[in-house]
Every structure is written in structure tokens, then in C-alpha cells.
XYZ file of C-alpha atoms in Angstrom:
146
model
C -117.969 9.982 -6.014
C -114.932 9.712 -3.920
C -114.727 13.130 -1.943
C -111.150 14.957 -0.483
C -110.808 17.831 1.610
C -107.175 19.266 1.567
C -106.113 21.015 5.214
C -103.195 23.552 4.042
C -100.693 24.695 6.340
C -97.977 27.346 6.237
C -94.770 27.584 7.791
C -95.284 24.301 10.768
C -98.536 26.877 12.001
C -101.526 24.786 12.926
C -104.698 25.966 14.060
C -106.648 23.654 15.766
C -109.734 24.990 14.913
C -109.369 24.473 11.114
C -107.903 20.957 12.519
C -111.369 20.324 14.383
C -113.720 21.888 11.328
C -111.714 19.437 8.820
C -112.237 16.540 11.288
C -115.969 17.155 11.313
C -116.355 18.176 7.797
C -114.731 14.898 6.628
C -117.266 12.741 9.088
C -119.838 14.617 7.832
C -118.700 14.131 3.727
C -117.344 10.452 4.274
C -114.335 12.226 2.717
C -110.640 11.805 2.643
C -108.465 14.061 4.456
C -105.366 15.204 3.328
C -102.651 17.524 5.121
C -100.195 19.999 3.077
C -97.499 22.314 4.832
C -95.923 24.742 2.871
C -92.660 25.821 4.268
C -91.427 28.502 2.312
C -87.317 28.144 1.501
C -86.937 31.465 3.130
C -87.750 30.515 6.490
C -85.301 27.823 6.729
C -82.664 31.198 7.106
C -80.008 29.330 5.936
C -77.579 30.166 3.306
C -74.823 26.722 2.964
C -76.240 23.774 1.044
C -74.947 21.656 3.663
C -77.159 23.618 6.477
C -79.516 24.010 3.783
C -79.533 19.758 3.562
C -79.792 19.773 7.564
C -82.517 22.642 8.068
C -84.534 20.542 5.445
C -84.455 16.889 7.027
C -84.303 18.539 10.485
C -87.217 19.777 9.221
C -89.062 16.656 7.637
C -88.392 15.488 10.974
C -90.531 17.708 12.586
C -93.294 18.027 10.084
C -93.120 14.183 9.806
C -93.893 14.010 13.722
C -96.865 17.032 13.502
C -98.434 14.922 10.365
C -98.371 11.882 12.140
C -99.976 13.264 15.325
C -102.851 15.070 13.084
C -103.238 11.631 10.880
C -103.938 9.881 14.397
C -106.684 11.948 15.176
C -108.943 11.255 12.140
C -107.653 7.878 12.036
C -109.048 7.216 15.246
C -112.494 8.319 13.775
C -112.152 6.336 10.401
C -111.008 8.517 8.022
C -108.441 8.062 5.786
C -105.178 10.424 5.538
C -102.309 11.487 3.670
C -99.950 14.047 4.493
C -96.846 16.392 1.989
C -94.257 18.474 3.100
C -93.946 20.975 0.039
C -90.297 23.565 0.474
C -90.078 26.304 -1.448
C -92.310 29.464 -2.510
C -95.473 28.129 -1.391
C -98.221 29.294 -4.162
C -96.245 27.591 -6.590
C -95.810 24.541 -4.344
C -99.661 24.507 -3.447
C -100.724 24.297 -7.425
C -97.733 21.698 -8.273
C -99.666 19.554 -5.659
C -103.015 20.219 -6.949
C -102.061 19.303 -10.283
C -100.409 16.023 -9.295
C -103.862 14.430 -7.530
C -107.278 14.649 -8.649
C -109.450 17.480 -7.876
C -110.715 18.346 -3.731
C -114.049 19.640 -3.086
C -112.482 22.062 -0.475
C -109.781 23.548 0.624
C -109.102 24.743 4.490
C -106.680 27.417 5.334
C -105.161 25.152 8.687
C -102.515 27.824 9.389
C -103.780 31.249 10.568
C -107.590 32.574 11.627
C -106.849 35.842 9.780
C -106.952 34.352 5.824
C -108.260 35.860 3.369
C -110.041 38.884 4.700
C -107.915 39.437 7.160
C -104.553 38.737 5.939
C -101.641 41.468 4.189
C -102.684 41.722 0.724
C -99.696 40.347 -0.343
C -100.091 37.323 1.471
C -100.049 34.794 -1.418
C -103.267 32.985 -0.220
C -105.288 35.764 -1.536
C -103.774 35.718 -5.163
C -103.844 31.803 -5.037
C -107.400 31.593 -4.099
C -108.624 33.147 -6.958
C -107.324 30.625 -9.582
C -108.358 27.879 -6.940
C -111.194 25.270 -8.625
C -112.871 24.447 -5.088
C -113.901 26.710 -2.586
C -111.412 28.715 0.106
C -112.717 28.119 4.010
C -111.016 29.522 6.761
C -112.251 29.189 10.204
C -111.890 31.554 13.088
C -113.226 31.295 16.890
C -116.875 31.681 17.225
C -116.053 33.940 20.435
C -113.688 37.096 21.065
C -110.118 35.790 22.516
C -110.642 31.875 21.936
């Protein structure tokens, strides 16, 4: 069985810990590794669709770069990659993308220590995770202040 773990990520936010845990979890599986940031349209704060146009590859640009960099890391360890940039409200985004690709045995919150225990209760992890059909990890430091 071929096995995927999907690393999503909110709003450019990366947390290298979730980064590491996905690294090692996918040595550990002999799984694919695939990266998804969710920019929500929102925090582009732009109004024109011209600046809307420029905020958008401006920011392909830079998500393009942070993929690339995180690809190179687990390529560099032999596994395999792929990477989506995904604008717009991001719970809807996240299940458009599930639907498109076959099923992951896991998904890692990459963005923030604080999901989904921690996290606003309106934060739309929380409602997303329970229509989810593999598990929710999030990882936090194993020590206060790391």
C-alpha cells in the first residue's frame, strides 16, 4: 500500500517541529510527503483585482521558494514530495484538495503548536477535523519555551 502524510500549513506559518515530526514519520512509514498552505483571501488585504493579481503571484513567489526549501530537506533523505498553494477560505480549500488525490493516512497541523486543543474555537481546524477520514496530529515542544 502506497502511504502519504499531508503537512498543512496556514497563512506562510511553519513550525519546524511539525516539519521535523513529518520528516521522521515519513522515514519511519516509507511514505510520501506532501506540503499544503492555505492562505486565506483575507490576508492578502487587498481590495483591486489588479493588486489582488500581484499580492497572489507575489505570493506564489514566496510560497514557491518556502516549498522548495522544505521539499529539499526530505529529498535529501529519499522521500518523495509534492507541494499546493490553495487561496481562499481555507476549510473549503483543504477538502477540495482532499477530494482531488487519494486518501492520506495522516494529517499534520505544520502551522501553529496550539491546534486543536489549544486553538479559538472558531478556528476552522477544529470544525474541519471532525469530518477529516485520517487522523489530526499536531506537535508541540516536548519542553516549556522551546
Amino acid at each position: 500500500m502506497f502511504k502519504r502524510v499531508l503537512v498543512v500549513m496556514e497563512n506562510e506559518q511553519v513550525s519546524s517541529q511539525a516539519i521535523y515530526y513529518a520528516r521522521e514519520l515519513a522515514q519511519r512509514m516509507d511514505a510520501e510527503v506532501s506540503f499544503l498552505m492555505l492562505v486565506e483571501m483575507s490576508a492578502l488585504d487587498r481590495t483591486w483585482l489588479g493588486s489582488s493579481r500581484s499580492a497572489i503571484s507575489e505570493l506564489d513567489d514566496r510560497v514557491g521558494r518556502q516549498m522548495a526549501e522544505l521539499s529539499e530537506q526530505f529529498l535529501r533523505v529519499g522521500i518523495a514530495t509534492s507541494a499546493a498553494l490553495r487561496v481562499g477560505d481555507p476549510k473549503q480549500e483543504l477538502f477540495k484538495f482532499l477530494a482531488e488525490r487519494p486518501p492520506f493516512q495522516v494529517l499534520i497541523w505544520g502551522s501553529h503548536e496550539d491546534l486543536p486543543g489549544g486553538a479559538p474555537r472558531g478556528h476552522w481546524m477544529n470544525t474541519a477535523a471532525a469530518s477529516l477520514e485520517c487522523p489530526l496530529w499536531t506537535v508541540s515542544s516536548r519542553r516549556p519555551g522551546a
